[in-house]
Short mmCIF file of C-alpha atoms in Angstrom, two decimals:
data_model
loop_
_atom_site.label_atom_id
_atom_site.label_comp_id
_atom_site.label_asym_id
_atom_site.label_seq_id
_atom_site.Cartn_x
_atom_site.Cartn_y
_atom_site.Cartn_z
CA MET A 1 224.59 214.96 37.94
CA THR A 2 222.45 216.78 40.47
CA GLN A 3 223.83 218.24 43.67
CA THR A 4 222.76 216.32 46.75
CA GLU A 5 220.59 218.31 49.12
CA PRO A 6 221.70 218.60 52.77
CA LYS A 7 220.19 216.05 55.05
CA PRO A 8 217.48 217.34 57.35
CA PRO A 9 218.74 217.67 60.94
CA ARG A 10 218.01 214.81 63.25
CA ARG A 11 215.79 215.30 66.23
CA ILE A 12 217.17 215.94 69.68
CA PRO A 13 217.34 212.65 71.57
CA LEU A 14 214.05 212.02 73.36
CA ILE A 15 215.76 211.42 76.72
CA LEU A 16 217.29 214.94 76.71
CA THR A 17 213.96 216.56 75.93
CA ILE A 18 212.18 214.59 78.66
CA SER A 19 214.92 215.40 81.18
CA LEU A 20 214.76 219.09 80.32
CA TRP A 21 211.02 219.35 80.89
CA ILE A 22 211.22 217.26 84.07
CA LEU A 23 213.69 219.78 85.46
CA VAL A 24 211.44 222.65 84.43
CA ALA A 25 208.45 220.94 86.12
CA VAL A 26 210.50 220.33 89.29
CA SER A 27 211.51 224.00 89.31
CA ALA A 28 207.92 225.15 88.95
CA PHE A 29 206.74 222.78 91.69
CA ALA A 30 209.54 223.89 94.01
CA THR A 31 208.65 227.53 93.41
CA TRP A 32 205.00 226.86 94.21
CA GLN A 33 205.89 225.02 97.43
CA LEU A 34 208.23 227.84 98.47
CA LYS A 35 205.48 230.40 97.89
CA LYS A 36 203.09 228.45 100.14
CA GLN A 37 205.76 228.11 102.81
CA SER A 38 206.66 231.80 102.63
CA ASP A 39 202.99 232.83 102.89
CA LEU A 40 202.56 230.73 106.05
CA ALA A 41 205.81 232.05 107.52
CA LEU A 42 204.78 235.63 106.78
CA GLU A 43 201.38 235.17 108.42
CA ARG A 44 202.97 233.50 111.44
CA SER A 45 205.53 236.29 111.73
CA LYS A 46 202.79 238.94 111.60
CA ALA A 47 200.79 237.12 114.28
CA GLU A 48 203.83 236.80 116.56
CA HIS A 49 204.70 240.46 116.03
CA ALA A 50 201.15 241.54 116.89
CA ALA A 51 201.19 239.33 120.01
CA ARG A 52 204.51 240.82 121.14
CA ILE A 53 203.25 244.37 120.65
CA GLU A 54 200.08 243.58 122.62
CA ALA A 55 202.11 242.00 125.44
CA GLU A 56 204.48 244.98 125.57
CA GLN A 57 201.55 247.39 125.67
CA LYS A 58 200.00 245.48 128.57
CA ALA A 59 203.32 245.38 130.40
CA SER A 60 203.82 249.10 129.76
CA ALA A 61 200.35 249.89 131.09
CA ALA A 62 201.03 247.81 134.21
CA GLU A 63 204.36 249.59 134.75
CA GLN A 64 202.77 252.99 134.34
CA LYS A 65 200.11 252.12 136.91
CA LYS A 66 202.76 251.03 139.40
CA THR A 67 204.78 254.15 138.70
CA GLU A 68 201.86 256.41 139.58
CA GLU A 69 201.59 254.71 142.96
CA THR A 70 205.23 255.33 143.92
CA GLU A 71 206.69 258.43 145.58
CA GLU A 72 209.59 258.60 143.09
CA VAL A 73 209.11 261.38 140.53
CA SER A 74 212.39 261.68 138.68
CA ILE A 75 212.95 257.95 138.09
CA LYS A 76 210.15 255.53 137.24
CA GLY A 77 209.75 252.41 139.30
CA PRO A 78 210.68 250.45 141.13
CA VAL A 79 209.32 247.40 139.34
CA TRP A 80 212.63 245.53 139.55
CA PRO A 81 213.98 243.57 142.53
CA LYS A 82 214.70 245.93 145.45
CA GLU A 83 217.80 243.95 146.37
CA GLY A 84 219.26 244.69 142.93
CA ILE A 85 220.30 242.49 140.05
CA GLU A 86 221.71 239.03 140.68
CA ASP A 87 225.43 238.50 140.83
CA PHE A 88 226.99 237.50 137.52
CA SER A 89 230.36 236.62 136.04
CA LEU A 90 230.95 237.62 132.41
CA THR A 91 234.01 238.16 130.22
CA GLU A 92 234.94 241.62 128.99
CA ARG A 93 236.38 242.15 125.50
CA SER A 94 239.81 242.59 127.10
CA GLY A 95 239.56 239.07 128.56
CA LYS A 96 239.03 240.32 132.13
CA THR A 97 236.25 238.73 134.22
CA ILE A 98 233.58 241.25 135.26
CA THR A 99 231.15 240.63 138.14
CA LYS A 100 228.42 242.69 139.76
CA LYS A 101 230.90 243.76 142.45
CA ASP A 102 233.16 245.38 139.82
CA LEU A 103 230.32 247.70 138.78
CA LEU A 104 229.24 248.77 142.26
CA GLY A 105 230.02 252.33 143.37
CA LYS A 106 229.09 254.03 140.10
CA PRO A 107 225.83 254.28 138.16
CA TRP A 108 225.81 252.43 134.84
CA VAL A 109 223.63 251.99 131.77
CA ALA A 110 223.21 248.56 130.14
CA CYS A 111 222.05 247.57 126.66
CA PHE A 112 221.58 244.20 124.94
CA VAL A 113 222.73 243.84 121.30
CA PHE A 114 224.73 241.50 119.05
CA THR A 115 227.35 242.36 116.45
CA ARG A 116 225.81 240.68 113.38
CA CYS A 117 222.37 242.19 114.05
CA ALA A 118 220.60 243.55 110.96
CA GLY A 119 217.84 245.17 113.02
CA PRO A 120 217.95 248.02 115.58
CA CYS A 121 221.25 247.07 117.26
CA PRO A 122 223.37 249.61 115.33
CA ARG A 123 220.99 252.34 116.47
CA VAL A 124 221.19 251.20 120.10
CA SER A 125 224.99 251.19 119.95
CA GLY A 126 224.88 254.59 118.25
CA GLN A 127 222.88 255.96 121.16
CA PHE A 128 225.49 254.57 123.57
CA TYR A 129 228.23 256.31 121.58
CA GLN A 130 226.24 259.54 121.89
CA LEU A 131 225.86 259.03 125.66
CA GLN A 132 229.62 258.54 125.92
CA LYS A 133 230.15 261.75 123.99
CA ASP A 134 227.50 263.98 125.60
CA LEU A 135 228.17 262.85 129.19
CA LYS A 136 231.95 262.50 128.92
CA ASP A 137 232.50 264.63 132.06
CA LEU A 138 230.30 262.43 134.26
CA ASP A 139 231.61 259.48 136.25
CA PHE A 140 229.44 256.55 135.12
CA ARG A 141 229.77 253.45 132.92
CA LEU A 142 228.23 252.02 129.78
CA VAL A 143 227.81 248.24 129.62
CA THR A 144 226.96 246.39 126.40
CA ILE A 145 225.94 242.75 126.93
CA THR A 146 225.79 240.56 123.83
CA VAL A 147 222.75 238.33 123.35
CA ASP A 148 224.66 236.20 120.80
CA PRO A 149 227.67 235.01 122.85
CA LYS A 150 228.26 231.96 120.62
CA HIS A 151 229.36 234.31 117.85
CA ASP A 152 230.40 237.39 119.85
CA THR A 153 233.68 236.27 121.38
CA PRO A 154 235.94 238.80 123.14
CA GLU A 155 237.89 239.18 119.87
CA VAL A 156 234.72 239.95 117.90
CA LEU A 157 233.55 242.40 120.56
CA SER A 158 236.95 244.12 120.51
CA GLN A 159 236.63 244.80 116.79
CA TYR A 160 233.05 245.99 117.24
CA ALA A 161 234.07 248.29 120.12
CA GLU A 162 236.85 249.82 118.02
CA LEU A 163 234.39 250.53 115.22
CA MET A 164 232.06 252.16 117.74
CA GLY A 165 234.82 254.39 119.12
CA ALA A 166 234.30 253.01 122.63
CA ASP A 167 236.43 254.27 125.51
CA PRO A 168 237.67 251.05 127.22
CA LYS A 169 237.71 252.77 130.65
CA LYS A 170 234.10 253.86 130.37
CA TRP A 171 232.35 251.46 127.99
CA LEU A 172 232.48 247.69 128.67
CA PHE A 173 231.50 244.90 126.27
CA LEU A 174 230.55 241.63 127.99
CA THR A 175 230.05 238.07 126.73
CA GLY A 176 229.78 234.67 128.38
CA ASP A 177 227.51 231.64 128.59
CA GLN A 178 224.24 232.18 126.70
CA LYS A 179 222.15 230.55 129.43
CA ASP A 180 223.62 232.84 132.10
CA ILE A 181 223.14 235.96 129.96
CA PHE A 182 219.52 235.13 129.10
CA HIS A 183 218.81 234.41 132.78
CA LEU A 184 220.32 237.74 133.84
CA ILE A 185 218.31 239.69 131.26
CA GLU A 186 215.01 237.95 131.99
CA LYS A 187 215.20 237.65 135.80
CA SER A 188 217.16 240.74 136.86
CA PHE A 189 216.38 243.27 134.14
CA LEU A 190 212.90 241.78 133.41
CA MET A 191 213.41 242.15 129.67
CA PRO A 192 212.52 239.58 126.95
CA VAL A 193 215.19 237.68 125.02
CA GLN A 194 215.16 234.45 123.03
CA GLU A 195 216.77 232.75 120.06
CA ASN A 196 214.88 233.04 116.79
CA VAL A 197 213.84 229.71 115.22
CA GLY A 198 212.06 228.49 112.11
CA PRO A 199 211.47 230.61 108.99
CA ALA A 200 211.85 233.81 111.01
CA ARG A 201 215.53 233.00 111.75
CA LYS A 202 217.34 234.84 108.98
CA PRO A 203 220.89 236.23 108.80
CA GLY A 204 221.02 239.22 111.11
CA PHE A 205 217.87 238.18 113.02
CA GLU A 206 219.18 235.22 115.02
CA VAL A 207 218.04 236.62 118.39
CA ILE A 208 214.89 238.47 119.51
CA HIS A 209 215.68 241.04 122.20
CA THR A 210 214.59 244.37 123.63
CA THR A 211 215.75 247.80 122.43
CA ASN A 212 215.38 249.19 125.97
CA VAL A 213 218.49 250.33 127.82
CA MET A 214 218.56 250.00 131.61
CA LEU A 215 219.68 252.56 134.18
CA VAL A 216 221.34 250.95 137.24
CA ASP A 217 222.32 252.82 140.41
CA PRO A 218 225.68 252.47 142.24
CA LYS A 219 224.19 249.75 144.46
CA GLY A 220 223.28 247.55 141.50
CA ARG A 221 219.54 248.29 141.52
CA VAL A 222 217.66 248.86 138.26
CA LEU A 223 216.01 252.29 138.33
CA GLY A 224 214.34 252.44 134.94
CA LYS A 225 214.24 251.48 131.28
CA PHE A 226 214.49 253.81 128.29
CA ASN A 227 213.78 252.88 124.67
CA ALA A 228 216.88 253.51 122.55
CA VAL A 229 214.84 254.11 119.40
CA ASP A 230 212.90 256.93 121.10
CA ASP A 231 214.89 260.16 121.17
CA ALA A 232 212.64 261.67 123.87
CA GLN A 233 213.30 258.76 126.23
CA MET A 234 217.04 258.93 125.57
CA ALA A 235 216.99 262.65 126.43
CA GLU A 236 215.22 261.71 129.67
CA LEU A 237 217.92 259.10 130.35
CA ARG A 238 220.59 261.79 130.02
CA ARG A 239 218.83 263.91 132.62
CA GLU A 240 218.49 260.97 135.02
CA VAL A 241 222.17 259.99 134.68
CA ARG A 242 223.18 263.60 135.31
CA LYS A 243 220.99 263.79 138.43
CA LEU A 244 222.26 260.46 139.69
CA VAL A 245 225.96 261.29 139.22
CA LYS A 246 225.66 264.81 140.65
CA GLY A 247 223.71 263.47 143.63
CA GLU A 248 226.51 260.99 144.39
CA ALA A 249 229.16 263.70 143.97
CA LYS A 250 227.26 265.98 146.37
CA ASP A 251 227.15 263.25 149.03
CA ASP A 252 230.90 262.64 148.62
CA LYS A 253 231.59 266.37 148.94
CA GLN A 254 229.60 266.57 152.17
CA ALA A 255 231.53 263.60 153.56
CA ASP A 256 234.85 265.32 152.70
CA THR A 257 233.69 268.51 154.42
CA LYS A 258 232.89 266.59 157.62
CA ASP A 259 236.32 264.96 157.57
CA LYS A 260 238.02 268.36 157.27
CA ALA A 261 235.93 269.80 160.09
CA THR A 262 236.98 267.03 162.47
CA SER A 263 240.65 267.60 161.64
CA LYS A 264 240.67 271.36 162.52
CA PRO A 265 241.09 271.08 166.36
CA LYS A 266 244.18 268.98 165.87
CA ALA A 267 245.60 271.58 163.52
CA LYS A 268 245.40 274.32 166.20
CA THR A 269 247.48 272.33 168.66
CA ASP A 270 250.20 271.43 166.24
CA GLN A 271 251.03 273.37 163.07
CA LYS A 272 253.32 270.68 161.75
CA SER A 273 250.65 268.06 162.23
CA ASP A 274 248.25 270.29 160.27
CA ALA A 275 250.68 270.55 157.38
CA SER A 276 251.29 266.81 157.33
CA ALA A 277 247.53 266.16 157.47
CA LYS A 278 247.00 268.36 154.41
CA ASP A 279 249.75 266.51 152.59
CA GLU A 280 248.11 263.21 153.41
CA GLN A 281 244.73 264.43 152.19
CA LYS A 282 245.96 265.49 148.74
CA PRO A 283 246.57 262.02 147.27
CA THR A 284 243.16 260.80 148.43
CA ALA A 285 241.26 263.66 146.76
CA LYS A 286 239.04 262.55 143.91
CA PRO A 287 240.46 263.25 140.42
CA PRO A 288 238.41 265.34 138.02
CA ALA A 289 235.74 263.53 136.07
CA LYS A 290 237.77 263.98 132.88
CA ALA A 291 240.68 261.91 134.14
CA GLY A 292 241.31 258.79 132.10
CA MET A 293 239.01 259.85 129.23
CA ILE A 294 240.13 259.67 125.62
CA SER A 295 239.98 263.08 123.94
CA LEU A 296 237.05 263.13 121.56
CA SER A 297 238.93 265.52 119.27
CA THR A 298 240.92 262.52 118.01
CA LEU A 299 238.07 260.01 118.08
CA LEU A 300 236.59 258.90 114.76
CA LEU A 301 232.86 258.44 114.49
CA PRO A 302 231.89 254.75 114.38
CA LEU A 303 232.58 253.24 110.97
CA LEU A 304 229.71 250.82 111.50
CA LEU A 305 227.25 253.71 111.44
CA MET A 306 228.85 255.44 108.42
CA GLN A 307 229.06 252.77 105.71
CA SER A 308 228.23 255.31 103.03
CA GLU A 309 231.13 257.63 103.96
CA THR A 310 234.79 257.10 103.13
CA GLU A 311 236.26 259.44 105.73
CA SER A 312 235.19 260.19 109.30
CA LYS A 313 235.09 263.64 110.87
CA PRO A 314 236.38 264.29 114.42
CA ALA A 315 233.76 264.93 117.03
CA ALA A 316 233.58 268.33 118.76
CA GLU A 317 235.70 268.77 121.87
CA ALA A 318 232.87 270.09 124.01
CA GLU A 319 229.25 270.21 122.95
CA PRO A 320 226.36 271.63 124.98
CA VAL A 321 223.71 269.17 126.05
CA GLU A 322 221.03 271.31 124.39
CA VAL A 323 222.19 270.27 120.90
CA ALA A 324 222.23 266.55 121.73
CA THR A 325 219.00 265.92 119.80
CA GLU A 326 220.48 267.36 116.62
CA THR A 327 223.61 265.23 117.01
CA GLU A 328 221.52 262.12 117.60
CA GLU A 329 219.63 262.71 114.37
CA THR A 330 222.94 262.84 112.52
CA VAL A 331 224.04 259.50 113.98
CA ILE A 332 220.71 257.90 113.14
CA GLU A 333 221.01 259.02 109.53
CA GLU A 334 224.52 257.61 109.29
CA GLU A 335 223.58 254.22 110.71
CA GLU A 336 221.24 253.35 107.83
CA PRO A 337 222.61 250.28 106.02
CA ALA A 338 224.23 250.96 102.66
CA GLN A 339 221.99 250.35 99.68
CA ALA A 340 222.67 250.11 95.99
CA PRO A 341 221.16 252.81 93.72
CA ALA A 342 217.92 252.16 91.87
CA TRP A 343 219.57 251.33 88.52
CA VAL A 344 221.50 248.48 90.15
CA LEU A 345 218.38 247.05 91.80
CA GLN A 346 216.61 247.00 88.41
CA LEU A 347 219.29 244.86 86.72
CA PRO A 348 217.99 241.45 88.00
CA ALA A 349 214.64 242.05 86.28
CA LEU A 350 216.44 243.08 83.08
CA ASN A 351 218.62 239.95 83.22
CA ALA A 352 215.56 237.74 83.73
CA GLY A 353 213.95 239.39 80.72
CA LEU A 354 217.04 238.69 78.59
CA ASN A 355 217.01 235.05 79.72
CA GLY A 356 213.34 234.78 78.79
CA LEU A 357 213.98 236.36 75.38
CA ALA A 358 216.87 233.94 74.75
CA THR A 359 214.54 231.03 75.59
CA VAL A 360 211.96 232.19 73.04
CA LEU A 361 214.60 232.72 70.34
CA LEU A 362 216.08 229.27 70.94
CA MET A 363 212.69 227.61 70.56
CA VAL A 364 211.87 229.63 67.42
CA GLY A 365 215.29 228.85 65.90
CA TYR A 366 214.79 225.16 66.59
CA GLY A 367 211.41 225.34 64.87
CA PHE A 368 212.98 226.93 61.77
CA ILE A 369 215.62 224.21 61.35
CA ARG A 370 212.98 221.54 61.83
CA LYS A 371 211.23 223.04 58.78
CA GLY A 372 214.49 223.25 56.80
CA GLU A 373 214.60 227.07 56.80
CA GLN A 374 218.35 227.41 57.31
CA GLU A 375 218.68 231.16 56.74
CA LYS A 376 215.99 232.04 59.29
CA HIS A 377 217.50 229.49 61.67
CA LYS A 378 220.94 231.12 61.36
CA LYS A 379 219.66 234.66 62.00
CA THR A 380 217.53 233.58 64.96
CA MET A 381 220.30 231.62 66.65
CA LEU A 382 222.83 234.44 66.13
CA THR A 383 220.31 236.82 67.74
CA ALA A 384 219.88 234.41 70.66
CA PHE A 385 223.66 234.31 71.07
CA GLY A 386 223.81 238.13 71.09
CA VAL A 387 221.05 238.30 73.72
CA SER A 388 222.93 235.80 75.91
CA ILE A 389 226.15 237.81 75.59
CA LEU A 390 224.22 240.96 76.57
CA PHE A 391 222.82 239.09 79.58
CA LEU A 392 226.35 238.09 80.63
CA VAL A 393 227.53 241.71 80.47
CA PHE A 394 224.64 243.01 82.62
CA TYR A 395 225.00 240.04 85.00
CA LEU A 396 228.64 240.93 85.72
CA ILE A 397 227.82 244.65 86.04
CA TYR A 398 225.09 243.86 88.59
CA HIS A 399 227.26 241.71 90.86
CA PHE A 400 230.26 244.04 90.73
CA ALA A 401 228.03 247.05 91.50
CA LEU A 402 226.27 245.21 94.34
CA GLN A 403 229.62 244.32 95.89
CA SER A 404 230.83 247.91 95.51
CA TYR A 405 227.76 249.55 97.08
CA THR A 406 226.74 247.04 99.77
CA GLY A 407 229.79 244.85 100.37
CA ASP A 408 227.85 241.71 99.36
CA ALA A 409 228.00 240.47 95.78
CA SER A 410 225.03 238.09 95.94
CA ARG A 411 221.55 237.70 97.39
CA LYS A 412 220.87 234.96 99.93
CA PHE A 413 218.03 232.49 99.45
CA GLN A 414 215.42 232.81 102.22
CA GLY A 415 213.58 229.49 101.87
CA GLU A 416 213.65 226.96 104.70
CA GLY A 417 213.18 223.20 104.88
CA LEU A 418 213.25 220.72 101.98
CA ILE A 419 212.91 223.50 99.43
CA ARG A 420 216.51 224.62 100.04
CA PRO A 421 218.24 221.55 98.53
CA VAL A 422 215.87 221.75 95.53
CA TYR A 423 216.75 225.41 95.00
CA TYR A 424 220.49 224.83 95.36
CA PHE A 425 220.33 221.88 92.97
CA ILE A 426 218.77 224.16 90.35
CA LEU A 427 221.25 226.93 91.13
CA ILE A 428 224.36 224.75 91.01
CA THR A 429 223.38 223.01 87.76
CA HIS A 430 222.50 226.40 86.29
CA VAL A 431 225.88 227.92 87.21
CA VAL A 432 227.93 224.92 86.05
CA LEU A 433 226.13 224.60 82.72
CA ALA A 434 226.12 228.39 82.21
CA ALA A 435 229.92 228.33 82.24
CA ALA A 436 229.89 225.81 79.38
CA VAL A 437 227.30 227.60 77.20
CA PRO A 438 229.57 230.33 75.71
CA VAL A 439 232.21 227.77 74.65
CA LEU A 440 229.70 225.32 73.19
CA ALA A 441 227.74 228.09 71.46
CA ILE A 442 230.84 229.59 69.83
CA ILE A 443 231.96 226.17 68.53
CA THR A 444 228.46 225.38 67.22
CA ILE A 445 228.07 228.75 65.47
CA ARG A 446 231.57 228.59 64.01
CA ARG A 447 230.94 225.16 62.42
CA GLY A 448 227.59 226.33 61.08
CA LEU A 449 229.09 229.44 59.47
CA LYS A 450 231.82 227.27 57.84
CA GLN A 451 229.04 224.95 56.58
CA GLN A 452 230.52 221.97 58.37
CA TRP A 453 227.03 220.55 58.63
CA GLU A 454 227.77 217.14 60.08
CA LYS A 455 230.03 218.53 62.84
CA HIS A 456 227.55 221.36 63.39
CA ARG A 457 224.67 218.92 63.94
CA ARG A 458 226.68 216.77 66.35
CA ILE A 459 227.68 219.66 68.60
CA ALA A 460 224.24 221.32 68.34
CA LYS A 461 222.62 218.24 69.92
CA ILE A 462 224.66 218.97 73.05
CA THR A 463 224.61 222.78 72.96
CA PHE A 464 220.89 223.33 72.41
CA PRO A 465 219.43 221.50 75.48
CA ILE A 466 222.10 222.92 77.78
CA TRP A 467 221.59 226.45 76.46
CA LEU A 468 217.81 226.15 76.77
CA TYR A 469 218.03 224.75 80.32
CA VAL A 470 220.31 227.60 81.44
CA SER A 471 217.96 230.23 79.98
CA ILE A 472 214.83 228.74 81.57
CA THR A 473 216.37 228.16 85.01
CA GLY A 474 217.75 231.71 84.96
CA VAL A 475 214.16 233.00 84.96
CA VAL A 476 213.10 230.46 87.61
CA ILE A 477 215.96 231.45 89.96
CA TYR A 478 215.12 235.14 89.57
CA PHE A 479 211.48 234.47 90.47
CA MET A 480 212.42 232.41 93.54
CA LEU A 481 214.82 235.08 94.82
CA TYR A 482 212.94 238.30 94.13
CA HIS A 483 209.22 237.65 93.64
CA LEU A 484 208.12 235.53 96.58
CA PRO A 485 206.50 236.90 99.78
CA GLY A 486 209.20 238.02 102.18
CA ALA A 487 211.93 238.11 99.51
CA ALA A 488 211.91 241.91 99.11
#
């Protein structure tokens, strides 16, 4: 009696094969559409950027021409309304309402940022921190106005201010109605601001705004603008603030001298009256400029600008103005966003390669079993399983390392429009089915090694298409995330 030969494996149901390749075709088509959309968005973004630069250059040239025609030498202008900025009513991080009247009497410097900004805002805020530090003995104010008030509530601004090491008596953070804030910036400060829309609106780039900071005199009139990303202009701003504050202090001193001179004749006629007059004058004398300031010896450098450091160093108690440039360079270096090392950034390409290799091995192994070559089929499928396990290890290492170095464990998809639901459909099905692959693969391999052929064939019909789909879509997802224009 001859031993019966094992039955040849049955084919994978036609419907599963067709479905698999339909999904692959949809993925390829979606990737192609996303590439076209990204190319158009990139070109549009470049054109808008070039137009903005050209407009700013023209505006700068016009300002310079007007400046040359004025008699003012130390402060450029005036190109802003002579009557000063319009009245406003905004909410400070403490919850207090701040109006133009509350800021009159002292010079102040204003900037326009938002807390979730991924662009130059951290540098602008860093320059304000440096102004607070370098000019701590001068009586003036710093005013940060958010351009994203829908997100930047007083609570959010309070946390941001604490991270920046802001002195609440000297540095105000204001929010309010977006329409009112945009009107104030455009009409009173004559600076551009608008919400970002379309493909250009990405996380951290919700609002387009200026990096200029504005110097305002005690009467509420704008005296000049200084680019916060230009160290030379910020050094000039320091000089102008110093001149402005010392000029006001000199005027006050002269007024006090006149008051004392008028009181001397009365003192000669009555000694007691003279003594009482001196006593009355003491409480009204101006306190030193340092009164009310937080000692910088206990102030930590802003955590927002030092993501790569685990411990802050106290700032110097008193630092000469001459070394301000060196200190600014230090702050600028610290404000760079944290990045993962090169070996972490190379792991996605390695994982995509492992997924591609697993796809090839699965197809080759399927070809072997179709020909009845069981031994070659076994070795190939075990190799494919090992490659998939290796992929899983590197996948987990990548996401844990990314979370550790940058604080974000995943990469966000940048596509806009109808392509987003297509991408997320592929991603969600990939993730769900990927969780099932290890279990199904282990059961299938175990039954094959025990020569439970009938059970092995039944489970393999389910495992193989799922495993193949997960491997292919892994490569597709990598390409959509990392190899399209604008994805880097």
